[in-house]
Amino acid sequence: MSIVLSIKNVDKTFGGLHALGDINLDIEEGKTHAIIGPNGAGKSTLLNCCIGRLIPDSGTVEFEGKNMIGMQPHEINHAGMVRVFQTPEIFPDLTVLQNVMIPALARRDGTFKFNAFVSLASEKAIEADAVHILEDMGLGEHIHKHAGSMSRGDKRRLELAMGLVQHPRLLLLDEPTAGMARHDTNRTIDLLKRIKERGMTKIIIEHDMHVVFSLADTISVLAQGRIIASGTPDEIRGNPKVQEAYLGGAEL
Amino acid sequence: MNMPLLKNDWVIMAIFTVAVLTAPLWLTPVGAGYPDLMQKFAIFGIFAIGFNLLFGLTGYLSFGHAVFLGVGSYTAVWSFKLLTMNVLPAVIFSILLAGVFAVVIGYLSLRRSGIYFSILTLAFAQMSYNLAYSVLTPLTNGETGLQLTMDDPRVLDGPVGQGLPSTQLFGIEMSGYNGFYFCAVMLILGFFISLRIFRSPFGLKLLAIKSNQTRMKYTGFNTRPYLLTAFVISGMYAGLAGSLMAVTDPLAGAERMQWTASGEVVLMTILGGAGTLFGPLFGAGIIKYFENIFSAMNDGRLHEIFAFLPDWLENIVVAITGEFVGEGWHLTLGLLFMIVVIFLPGGVVEGIRRASAYVKGIFQSSGDKDVALSAEKE
């Protein structure tokens, strides 16, 4: 198994707060790696360090052998690492279809292309791609709706579609089911399972243990900015340190 | 996106072209059918269309677009002075030089967004305005303004006979209706390019930047070059408008770069409907119409209009409406602007859309009948 993402000795402090201390993590190709931990453990900070939103104080983040530290968000995207945000980051003023065509265009056009004299209506391949993904996400009947007017659950699914249409080699999901109703959560789990079957590597940050244990191949537990345990779901479930730090001693 | 009724862009273009070229016919009944004013409509229409490509698509509000207008005018007059009275080179050089200015100003201003971007563009515009009056006097002729003189070289035209030569397009003098039709053709071209940009992937990406720029970056786009391209295209439109101002009246003054001129195009675009295809044109038309027609009205004309009322009522009505015309036309414009911004945030275009939806709602049932009738005939 080859390593897709390798996080080495990453440190990050905000003022006096040691948000991340000496994080080491390897993500294997094709695997779904969950990062769990209590609030404020540094999960989102770690994700932000991977994707260029934050620059760690020290350490490296290597994606397919290339150091990502200091790269612009759009360069990281084109390297093949795509993030789906916790609060849905969509284009609220555009239609659902356009929301997905934009990332599809990014994949084809690169970081900049002046295609001002091509008709959007002639971009059949891009449109077909977007429609296909949207139907896959169960958003087929919404494609001409204003994205901003959709329900929160639909927006999150839309954002997932925006990530998937780029066929990333690594997908980073920040709490993909937070704020979703139970049936929406189950639907999202099914979707993510199907993506897994296609062999896409994923990092998932999640609070919902049901989601974590139904999807993850490996789990890392963050507490107070440090990784206190890594392993298979079964190993994590039985780990007393994890139960102590994360679950306050309760049985999983 | 904006015109769900007219799906076919070629239909839009055909209607637009006919409407512009027949403007003398349908503008005469409202008192605006003379070439001078129609030319102004066309020129400010171009200015506003260009401004809308920046503000309407990306949401970046430039408050200094008059710089490019001024650059366009000065360049055109210099082209008349140095090269030839033919307007075509003047227009081309103006567009190019305005583009160069836009690259520099845009590159620096686009390092910030929101209000800071607006302030930066305003600062550049005021700086250019003051420079034109002071140190750049050799280029701009300061307060007098740049004019043609008898001893201009005009290397391509050869020696002139009696008096100052007039602007021409391969021998056709650019005055009266000729001047208007030249500007009208430019407007049609400008509108066509704007339409293509609106309907292109590039235009969609600009709209997406307006909607959520952070998301665009994480989607893999380098947004800065997109914004700069939009800024430069928009500046070139302003340069074209500036050169057309010099086409019939070969004169360029620094007041064209004043902040009020920058503000005017903002008003036009918002009044008509920012981000819509036709909005800026409506806005430019309305403002220039008010400026020229309302400001020229006086009490005598009002008495004529309200002559059908009883005398005592006529006097009251004229006394009240008199405040809104002539010198007071700014008052009318201000009120109109407030009404539009408060009640129709989408501008005049939104008003038209709402009205047509309302009318359609009323005639829905009778419309169905019409369809049934025509089906019967067949």
Coordinates of C-alpha atoms in Angstrom, one line a residue, chain B residues 70-71 73-79 81-82 97 101 131-143 145-147 252-254 257:
Chain B
G70 CA -10.4 60.4 -19.5
V71 CA -7.6 58.4 -20.9
S73 CA -10.6 61.0 -24.6
Y74 CA -7.1 62.3 -24.4
T75 CA -5.7 59.4 -26.5
A76 CA -8.3 60.0 -29.2
V77 CA -7.5 63.8 -29.4
W78 CA -3.8 63.0 -29.5
S79 CA -4.5 60.6 -32.3
K81 CA -3.5 65.8 -33.5
L82 CA -0.6 63.6 -34.4
L97 CA -4.2 52.7 -23.7
F101 CA -4.0 51.9 -17.5
L131 CA -2.2 65.1 -12.3
A132 CA -4.0 66.0 -15.5
Y133 CA -4.5 69.5 -14.1
S134 CA -1.0 69.9 -12.8
V135 CA 2.2 68.1 -13.8
L136 CA 0.7 66.5 -16.9
T137 CA -0.3 69.8 -18.4
P138 CA 2.0 69.3 -21.4
L139 CA 0.0 66.2 -22.2
T140 CA -3.4 67.3 -21.2
N141 CA -3.3 71.1 -21.6
G142 CA -4.5 71.6 -18.1
E143 CA -7.6 73.5 -17.4
G145 CA -8.4 71.0 -22.1
L146 CA -6.8 69.3 -25.1
Q147 CA -7.9 70.8 -28.4
A252 CA -10.7 66.3 -23.9
G253 CA -10.8 67.8 -20.4
A254 CA -9.7 66.6 -17.0
M257 CA -12.0 61.9 -14.8

